[in-house]
Short mmCIF file of C-alpha atoms and ligand atoms in Angstrom, two decimals:
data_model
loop_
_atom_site.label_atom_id
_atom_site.label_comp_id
_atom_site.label_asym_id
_atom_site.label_seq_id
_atom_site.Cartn_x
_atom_site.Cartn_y
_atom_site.Cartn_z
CA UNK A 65 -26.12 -28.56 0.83
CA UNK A 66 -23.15 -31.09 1.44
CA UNK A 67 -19.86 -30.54 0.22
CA UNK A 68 -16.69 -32.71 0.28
CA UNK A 69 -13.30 -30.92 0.84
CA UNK A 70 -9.84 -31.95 -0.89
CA UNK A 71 -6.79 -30.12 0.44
CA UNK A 72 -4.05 -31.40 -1.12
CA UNK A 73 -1.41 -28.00 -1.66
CA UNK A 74 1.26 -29.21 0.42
CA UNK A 75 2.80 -32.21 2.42
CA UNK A 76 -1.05 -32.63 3.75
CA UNK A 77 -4.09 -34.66 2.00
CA UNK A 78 -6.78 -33.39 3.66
CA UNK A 79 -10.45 -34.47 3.34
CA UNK A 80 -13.74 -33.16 4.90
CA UNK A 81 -17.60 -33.27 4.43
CA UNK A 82 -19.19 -30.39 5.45
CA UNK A 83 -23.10 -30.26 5.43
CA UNK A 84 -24.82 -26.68 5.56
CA UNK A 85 -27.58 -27.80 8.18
CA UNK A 86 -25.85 -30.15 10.07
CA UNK A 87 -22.32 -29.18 10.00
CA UNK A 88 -18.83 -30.47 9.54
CA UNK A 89 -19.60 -34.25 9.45
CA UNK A 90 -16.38 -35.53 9.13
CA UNK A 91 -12.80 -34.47 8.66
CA UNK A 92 -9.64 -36.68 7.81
CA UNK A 93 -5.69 -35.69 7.32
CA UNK A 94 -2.21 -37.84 6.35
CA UNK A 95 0.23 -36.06 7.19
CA UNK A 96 3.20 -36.30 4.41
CA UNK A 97 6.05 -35.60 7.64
CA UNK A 98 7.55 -38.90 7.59
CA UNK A 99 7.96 -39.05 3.97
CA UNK A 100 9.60 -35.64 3.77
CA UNK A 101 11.77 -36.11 7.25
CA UNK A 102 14.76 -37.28 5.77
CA UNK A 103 15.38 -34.75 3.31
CA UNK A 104 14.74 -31.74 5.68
CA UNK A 105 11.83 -30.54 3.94
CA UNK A 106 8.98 -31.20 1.90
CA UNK A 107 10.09 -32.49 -1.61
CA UNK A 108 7.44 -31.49 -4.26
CA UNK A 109 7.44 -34.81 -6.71
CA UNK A 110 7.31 -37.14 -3.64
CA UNK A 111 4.68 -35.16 -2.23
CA UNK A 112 2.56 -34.55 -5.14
CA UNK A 113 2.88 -39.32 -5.98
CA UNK A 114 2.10 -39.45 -2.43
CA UNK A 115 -1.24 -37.36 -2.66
CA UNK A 116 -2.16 -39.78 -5.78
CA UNK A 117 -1.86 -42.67 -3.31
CA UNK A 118 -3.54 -41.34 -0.43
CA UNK A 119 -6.71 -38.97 -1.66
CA UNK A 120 -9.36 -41.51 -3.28
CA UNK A 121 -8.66 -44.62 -0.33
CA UNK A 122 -9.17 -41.58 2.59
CA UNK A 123 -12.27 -39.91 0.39
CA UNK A 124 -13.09 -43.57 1.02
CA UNK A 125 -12.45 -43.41 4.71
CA UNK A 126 -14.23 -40.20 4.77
CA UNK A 127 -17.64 -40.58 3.13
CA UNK A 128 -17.92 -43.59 5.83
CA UNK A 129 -17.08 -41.62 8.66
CA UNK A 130 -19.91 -39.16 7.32
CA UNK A 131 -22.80 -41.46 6.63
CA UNK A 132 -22.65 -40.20 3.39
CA UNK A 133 -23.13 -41.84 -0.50
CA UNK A 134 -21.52 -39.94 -3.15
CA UNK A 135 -25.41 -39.57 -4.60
CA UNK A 136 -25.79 -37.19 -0.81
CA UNK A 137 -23.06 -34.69 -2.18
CA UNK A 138 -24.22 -31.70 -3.72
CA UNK A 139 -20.42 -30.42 -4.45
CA UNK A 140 -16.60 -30.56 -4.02
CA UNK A 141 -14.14 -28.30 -3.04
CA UNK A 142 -10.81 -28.62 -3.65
CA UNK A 143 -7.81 -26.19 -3.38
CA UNK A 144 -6.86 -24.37 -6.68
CA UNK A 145 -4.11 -22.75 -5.32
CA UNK A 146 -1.55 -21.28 -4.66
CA UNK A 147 0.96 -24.23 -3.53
CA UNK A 148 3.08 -26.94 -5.08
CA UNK A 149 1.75 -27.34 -8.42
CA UNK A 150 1.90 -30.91 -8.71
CA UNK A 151 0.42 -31.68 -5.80
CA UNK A 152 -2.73 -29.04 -6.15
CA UNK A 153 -3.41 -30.88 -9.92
CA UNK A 154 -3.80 -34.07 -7.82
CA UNK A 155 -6.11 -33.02 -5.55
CA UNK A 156 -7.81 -30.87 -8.83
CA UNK A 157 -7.98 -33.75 -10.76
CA UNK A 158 -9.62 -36.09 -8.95
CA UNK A 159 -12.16 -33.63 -7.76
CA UNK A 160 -13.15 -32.67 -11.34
CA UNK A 161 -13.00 -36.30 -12.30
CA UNK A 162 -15.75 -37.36 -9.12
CA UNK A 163 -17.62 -34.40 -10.04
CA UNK A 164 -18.26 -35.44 -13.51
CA UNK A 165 -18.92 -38.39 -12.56
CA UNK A 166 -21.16 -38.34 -9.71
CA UNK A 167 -23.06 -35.38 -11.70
CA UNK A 168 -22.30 -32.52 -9.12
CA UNK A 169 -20.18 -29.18 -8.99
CA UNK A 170 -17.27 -28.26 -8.19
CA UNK A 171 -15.26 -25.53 -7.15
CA UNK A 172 -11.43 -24.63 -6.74
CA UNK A 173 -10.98 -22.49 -3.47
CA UNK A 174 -8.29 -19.87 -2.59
CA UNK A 175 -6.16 -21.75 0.08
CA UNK A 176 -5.30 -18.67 2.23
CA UNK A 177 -9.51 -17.84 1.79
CA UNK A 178 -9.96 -21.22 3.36
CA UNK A 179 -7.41 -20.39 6.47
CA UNK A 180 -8.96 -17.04 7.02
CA UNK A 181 -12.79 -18.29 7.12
CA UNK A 182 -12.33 -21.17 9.07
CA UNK A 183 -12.71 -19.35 12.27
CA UNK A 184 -16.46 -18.70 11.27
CA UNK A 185 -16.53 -22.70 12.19
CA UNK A 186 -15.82 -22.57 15.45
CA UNK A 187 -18.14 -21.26 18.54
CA UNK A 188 -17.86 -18.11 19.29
CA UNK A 189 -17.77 -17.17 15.95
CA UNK A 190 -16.35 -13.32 14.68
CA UNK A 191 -18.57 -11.03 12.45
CA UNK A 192 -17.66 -9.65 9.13
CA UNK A 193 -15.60 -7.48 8.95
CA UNK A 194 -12.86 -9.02 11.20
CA UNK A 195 -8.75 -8.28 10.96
CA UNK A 196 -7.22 -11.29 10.16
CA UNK A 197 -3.77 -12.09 11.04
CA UNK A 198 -3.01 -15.31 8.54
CA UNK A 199 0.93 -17.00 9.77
CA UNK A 200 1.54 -20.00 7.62
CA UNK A 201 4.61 -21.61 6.07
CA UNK A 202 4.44 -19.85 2.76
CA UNK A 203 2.28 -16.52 3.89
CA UNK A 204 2.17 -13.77 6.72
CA UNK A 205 0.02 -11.11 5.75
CA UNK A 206 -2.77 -9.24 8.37
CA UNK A 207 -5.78 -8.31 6.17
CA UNK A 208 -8.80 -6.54 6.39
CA UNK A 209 -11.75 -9.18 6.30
CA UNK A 210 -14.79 -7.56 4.91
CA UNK A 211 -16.76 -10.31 3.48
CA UNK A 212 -16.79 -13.62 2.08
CA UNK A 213 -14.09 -12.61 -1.46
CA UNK A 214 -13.82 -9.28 -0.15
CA UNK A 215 -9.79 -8.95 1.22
CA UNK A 216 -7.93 -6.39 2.10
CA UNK A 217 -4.40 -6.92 2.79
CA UNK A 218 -2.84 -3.96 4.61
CA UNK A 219 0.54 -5.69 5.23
CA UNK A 220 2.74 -9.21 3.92
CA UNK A 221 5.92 -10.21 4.62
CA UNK A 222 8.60 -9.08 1.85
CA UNK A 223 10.88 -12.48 2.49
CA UNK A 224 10.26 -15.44 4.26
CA UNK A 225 6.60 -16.30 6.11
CA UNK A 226 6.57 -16.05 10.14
CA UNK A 227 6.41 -20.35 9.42
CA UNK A 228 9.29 -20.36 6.99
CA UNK A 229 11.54 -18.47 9.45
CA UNK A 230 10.92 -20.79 12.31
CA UNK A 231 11.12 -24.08 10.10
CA UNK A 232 14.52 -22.48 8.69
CA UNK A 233 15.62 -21.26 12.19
CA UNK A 234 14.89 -25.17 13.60
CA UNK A 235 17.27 -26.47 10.93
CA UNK A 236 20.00 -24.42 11.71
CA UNK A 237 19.46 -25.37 15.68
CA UNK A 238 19.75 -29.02 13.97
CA UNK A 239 16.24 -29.94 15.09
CA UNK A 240 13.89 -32.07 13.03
CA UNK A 241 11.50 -31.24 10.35
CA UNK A 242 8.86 -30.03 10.56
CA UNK A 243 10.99 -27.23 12.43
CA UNK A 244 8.17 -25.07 13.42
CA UNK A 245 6.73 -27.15 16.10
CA UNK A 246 9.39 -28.67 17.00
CA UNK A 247 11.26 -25.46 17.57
CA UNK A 248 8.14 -24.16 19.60
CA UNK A 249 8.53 -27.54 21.52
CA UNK A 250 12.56 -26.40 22.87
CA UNK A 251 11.42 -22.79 23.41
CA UNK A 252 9.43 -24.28 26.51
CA UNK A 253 12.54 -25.08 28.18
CA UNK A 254 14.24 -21.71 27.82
CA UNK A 255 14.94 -18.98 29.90
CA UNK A 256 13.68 -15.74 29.20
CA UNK A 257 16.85 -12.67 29.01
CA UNK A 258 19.84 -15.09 27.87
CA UNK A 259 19.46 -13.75 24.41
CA UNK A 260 17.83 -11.42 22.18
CA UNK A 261 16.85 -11.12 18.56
CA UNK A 262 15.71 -7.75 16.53
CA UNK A 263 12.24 -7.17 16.10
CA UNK A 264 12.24 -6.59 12.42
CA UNK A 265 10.48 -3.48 10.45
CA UNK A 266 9.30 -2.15 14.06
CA UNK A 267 10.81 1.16 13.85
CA UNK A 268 7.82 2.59 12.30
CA UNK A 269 4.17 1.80 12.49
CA UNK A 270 4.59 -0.40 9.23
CA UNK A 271 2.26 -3.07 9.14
CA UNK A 272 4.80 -5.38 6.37
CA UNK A 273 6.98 -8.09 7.53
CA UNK A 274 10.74 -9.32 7.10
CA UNK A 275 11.42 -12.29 8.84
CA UNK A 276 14.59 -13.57 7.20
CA UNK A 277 17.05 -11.02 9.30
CA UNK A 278 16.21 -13.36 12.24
CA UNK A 279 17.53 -16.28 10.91
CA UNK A 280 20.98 -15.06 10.56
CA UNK A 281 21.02 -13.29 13.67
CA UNK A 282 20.66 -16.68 14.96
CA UNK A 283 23.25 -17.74 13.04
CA UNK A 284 25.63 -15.11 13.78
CA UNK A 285 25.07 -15.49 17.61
CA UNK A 286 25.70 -19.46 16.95
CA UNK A 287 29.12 -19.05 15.33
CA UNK A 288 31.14 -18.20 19.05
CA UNK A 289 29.23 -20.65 21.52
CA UNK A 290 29.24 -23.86 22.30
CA UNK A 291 25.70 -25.17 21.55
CA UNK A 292 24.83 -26.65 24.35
CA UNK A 293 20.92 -28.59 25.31
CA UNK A 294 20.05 -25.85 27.63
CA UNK A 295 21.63 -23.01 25.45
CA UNK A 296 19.76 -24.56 22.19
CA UNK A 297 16.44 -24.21 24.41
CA UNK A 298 17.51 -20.24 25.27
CA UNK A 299 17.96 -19.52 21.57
CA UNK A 300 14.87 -21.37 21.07
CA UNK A 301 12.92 -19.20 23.07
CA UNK A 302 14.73 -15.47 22.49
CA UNK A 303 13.68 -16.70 18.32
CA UNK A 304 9.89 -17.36 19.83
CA UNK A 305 9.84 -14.17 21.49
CA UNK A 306 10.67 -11.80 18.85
CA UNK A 307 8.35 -13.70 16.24
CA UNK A 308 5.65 -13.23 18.54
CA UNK A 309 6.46 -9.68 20.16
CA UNK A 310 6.34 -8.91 15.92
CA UNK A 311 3.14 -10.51 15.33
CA UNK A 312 1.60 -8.77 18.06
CA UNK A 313 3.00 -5.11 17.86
CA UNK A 314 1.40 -5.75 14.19
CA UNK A 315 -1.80 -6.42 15.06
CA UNK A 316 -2.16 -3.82 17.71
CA UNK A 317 -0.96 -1.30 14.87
CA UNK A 318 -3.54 -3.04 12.61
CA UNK A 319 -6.50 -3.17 15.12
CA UNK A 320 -6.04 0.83 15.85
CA UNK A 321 -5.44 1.63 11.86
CA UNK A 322 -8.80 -0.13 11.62
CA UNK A 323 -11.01 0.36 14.36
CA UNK A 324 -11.79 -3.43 14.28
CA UNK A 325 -12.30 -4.80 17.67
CA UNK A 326 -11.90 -8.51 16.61
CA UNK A 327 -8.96 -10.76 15.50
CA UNK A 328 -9.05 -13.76 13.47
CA UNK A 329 -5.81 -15.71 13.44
CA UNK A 330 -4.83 -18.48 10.75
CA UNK A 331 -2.59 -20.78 9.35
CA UNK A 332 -0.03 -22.95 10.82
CA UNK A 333 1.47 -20.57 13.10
CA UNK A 334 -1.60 -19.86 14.54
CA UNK A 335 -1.20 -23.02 16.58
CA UNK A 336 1.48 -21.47 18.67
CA UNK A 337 0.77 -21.43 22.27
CA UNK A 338 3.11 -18.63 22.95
CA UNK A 339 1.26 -16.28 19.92
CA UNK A 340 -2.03 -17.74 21.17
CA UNK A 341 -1.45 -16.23 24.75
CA UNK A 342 0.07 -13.27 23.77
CA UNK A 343 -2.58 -12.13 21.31
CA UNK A 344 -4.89 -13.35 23.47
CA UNK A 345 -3.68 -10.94 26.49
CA UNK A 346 -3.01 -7.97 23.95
CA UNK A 347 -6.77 -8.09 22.42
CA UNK A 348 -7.69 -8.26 26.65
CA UNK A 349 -6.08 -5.10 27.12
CA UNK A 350 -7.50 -3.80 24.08
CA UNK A 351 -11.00 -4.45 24.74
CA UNK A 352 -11.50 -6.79 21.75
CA UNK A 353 -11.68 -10.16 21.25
CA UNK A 354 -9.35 -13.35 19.34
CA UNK A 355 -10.61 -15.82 17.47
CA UNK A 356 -8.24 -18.94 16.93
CA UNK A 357 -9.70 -21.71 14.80
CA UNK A 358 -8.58 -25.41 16.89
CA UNK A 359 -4.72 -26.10 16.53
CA UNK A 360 -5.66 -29.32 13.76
CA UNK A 361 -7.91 -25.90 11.32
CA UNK A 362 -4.71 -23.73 11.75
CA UNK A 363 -2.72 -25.90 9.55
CA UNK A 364 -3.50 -27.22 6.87
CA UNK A 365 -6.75 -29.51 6.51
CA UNK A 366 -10.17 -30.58 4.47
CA UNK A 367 -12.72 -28.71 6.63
CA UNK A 368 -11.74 -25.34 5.84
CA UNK A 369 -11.51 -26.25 1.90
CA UNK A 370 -15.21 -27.95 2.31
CA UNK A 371 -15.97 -24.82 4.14
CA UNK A 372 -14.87 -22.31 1.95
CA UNK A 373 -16.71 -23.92 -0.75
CA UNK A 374 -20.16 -24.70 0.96
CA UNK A 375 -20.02 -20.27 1.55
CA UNK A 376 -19.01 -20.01 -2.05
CA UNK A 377 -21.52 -22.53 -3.15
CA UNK A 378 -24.72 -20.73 -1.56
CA UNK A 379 -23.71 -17.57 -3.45
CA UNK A 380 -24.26 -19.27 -6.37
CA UNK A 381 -20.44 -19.60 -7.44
CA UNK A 382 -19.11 -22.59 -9.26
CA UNK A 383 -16.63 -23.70 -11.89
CA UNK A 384 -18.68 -25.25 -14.81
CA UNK A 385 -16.01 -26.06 -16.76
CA UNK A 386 -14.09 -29.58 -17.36
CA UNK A 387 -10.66 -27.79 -17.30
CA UNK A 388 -8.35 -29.00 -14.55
CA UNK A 389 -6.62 -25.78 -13.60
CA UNK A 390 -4.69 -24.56 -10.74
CA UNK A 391 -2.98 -21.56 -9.82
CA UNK A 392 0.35 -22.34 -8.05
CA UNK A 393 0.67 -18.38 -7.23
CA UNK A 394 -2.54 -16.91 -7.09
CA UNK A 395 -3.03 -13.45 -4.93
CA UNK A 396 -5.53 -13.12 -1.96
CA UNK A 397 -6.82 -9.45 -3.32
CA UNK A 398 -7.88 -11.26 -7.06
CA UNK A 399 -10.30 -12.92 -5.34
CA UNK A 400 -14.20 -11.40 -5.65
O1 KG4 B 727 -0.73 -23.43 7.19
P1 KG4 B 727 0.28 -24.51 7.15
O2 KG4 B 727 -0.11 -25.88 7.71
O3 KG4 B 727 0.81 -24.77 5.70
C1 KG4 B 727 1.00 -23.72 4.78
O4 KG4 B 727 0.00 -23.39 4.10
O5 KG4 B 727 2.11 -23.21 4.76
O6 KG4 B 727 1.55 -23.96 7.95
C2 KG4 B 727 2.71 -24.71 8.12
C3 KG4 B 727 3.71 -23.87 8.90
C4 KG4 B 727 5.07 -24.53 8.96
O7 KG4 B 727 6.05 -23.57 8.66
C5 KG4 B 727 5.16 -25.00 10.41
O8 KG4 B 727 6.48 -25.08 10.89
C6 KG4 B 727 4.38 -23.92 11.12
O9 KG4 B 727 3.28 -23.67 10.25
N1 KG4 B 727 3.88 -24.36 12.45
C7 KG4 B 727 4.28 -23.82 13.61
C8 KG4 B 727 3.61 -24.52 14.64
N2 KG4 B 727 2.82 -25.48 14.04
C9 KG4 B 727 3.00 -25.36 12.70
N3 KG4 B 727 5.13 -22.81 13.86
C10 KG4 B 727 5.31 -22.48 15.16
N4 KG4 B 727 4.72 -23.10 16.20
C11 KG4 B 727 3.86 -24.13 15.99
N5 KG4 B 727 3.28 -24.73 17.01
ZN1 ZN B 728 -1.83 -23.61 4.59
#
């Protein structure tokens, strides 16, 4: 079976053929930061007429880069939600409109499904069940992974997402959007000890999140100094650190609640050296094992929507109808 992958939720059009025998046969992104760059952020209208100009013309590029006709295609996948809403009916649209045409299904996926399976993509591979520990821009939740629709989520942030506190933390160190790499980019310069910022909702053995403390700690510790390269680069850092020390505490907690001996990690924070190593040392002295999808899968792309729908596909699970329909808020645990 051969499935074509739209992602189109955010400030990324995403496009991917996956086959079920042969694999992922080709995968192509345009990246929407330029556009949104000089307003600080992504800016839904812009980003949803920019997906209109970009999908069909790299669908284009795609299908060449596969060696494939649209007459190979068996299907096509496309996020349904949740995300921007204009930008998701975009991406729905056209799919439903090639589907009809070309005579195939087509499905609309979960996105944060599609971050969490993506990991069963790359070599090694985890087993169901796996914890997975999903750190986006609009999500941080750790869930129980049990199989393919079957999502437990045993904790979720209760204000801003592990990626929405660094992209919000970068603006107020006056860096440059998109703030969360760019943030993770200073941190290498820093010096461990100059500062130090709370590790929220640690107290207990709660497995929730609050992220949006940090930000005006940061603030706070701003207001009296002089904000200096070097100093910039210490806050930097200190931020990193208690993200990270969070994440992981979290996880630990998570991995004994459970039992589970492996880790999936997902979502655009997931490409974070400094979470990468520190999970990766923690699940070491654990005896169990990490799983991190390549930096270009942890944010957002086609392969894990072509993916998610090839698994969804072979279970027999489609959307018959014409109806272009999206879910801009849609919750992991409604999914079956
Ligand atoms: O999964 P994603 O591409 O889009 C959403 O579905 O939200 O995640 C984007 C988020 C942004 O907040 C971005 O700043 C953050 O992931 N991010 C990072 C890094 N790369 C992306 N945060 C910290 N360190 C990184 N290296
Ligand atoms: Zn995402």
């Amino acid at each position: 079976m051969r499935v074509l992958g739209i992602e189109t939720s955010c400030d990324e059009t995403g496009i991917a053929i996956y086959d079920g025998t042969e694999g992922l046969l080709a995968d192509t992104l345009y990246s929407q930061v330029a556009l949104h760059a000089p307003f600080g952020g992504v800016v839904p209208e812009l980003a949803s007429r920019d997906h209109i100009q970009k999908t069909l013309p790299l669908i284009r590029e795609t299908l060449t880069k596969a060696q494939t006709t649209p007459n190979q295609l068996d299907a096509i996948a496309y996020t349904a939600g949740p995300g921007l809403i204009g930008a998701l009916l975009v991406g729905a649209s056209i799919a439903k409109s090639l589907a009809y045409a070309w005579n195939i299904k087509s499905i609309g996926i979960h996105h944060l499904e599609s971050h969490l399976l993506v990991a069963l993509l790359e070599i090694p591979a985890p087993n169901f069940p796996f914890l997975a520990l999903l750190v986006s821009g609009g999500h941080t939740l750790i869930a129980k992974v049990k199989k393919l629709g079957c999502y437990e989520i045993l904790g979720q942030s209760l204000d801003d997402a592990a990626g929405e506190a660094f992209d919000k933390t970068a603006k107020v160190l006056g860096l440059d959007y998109p703030g969360g790499p760019a943030l993770a980019k200073l941190a290498q310069l820093g010096k461990p000890s100059s500062f130090c910022f709370p590790r929220p909702m640690t107290q207990k053995k709660n497995l929730d999140f609050s992220f949006s403390g940090l930000k005006t700690s940061v603030l706070q510790t701003l207001k009296p100094i002089v904000l200096d390269e070097p100093t910039k680069a210490d806050i930097a850092y200190a931020f990193q650190e208690a993200v990270v020390d969070t994440l992981v505490m979290k996880c630990q907690w998570a991995l004994e609640l459970t039992g589970l001996k492996q880790l999936v990690v997902a979502g655009g924070v997931g490409a974070n050296q400094a979470l990468r190593s520190a999970l990766t040392a923690c699940l070491e002295r654990m005896g169990g094992q990490v799983f991190f999808p390549r930096p270009n899968f942890c944010t957002d792309n086609g392969a894990m929507v072509a993916f998610a729908g090839y698994l969804r596909l072979k279970n027999a699970n489609y959307d018959a109808s014409l109806e272009i329909a999206v879910k801009p808020r849609w919750a992991l645990n409604d999914l079956s």
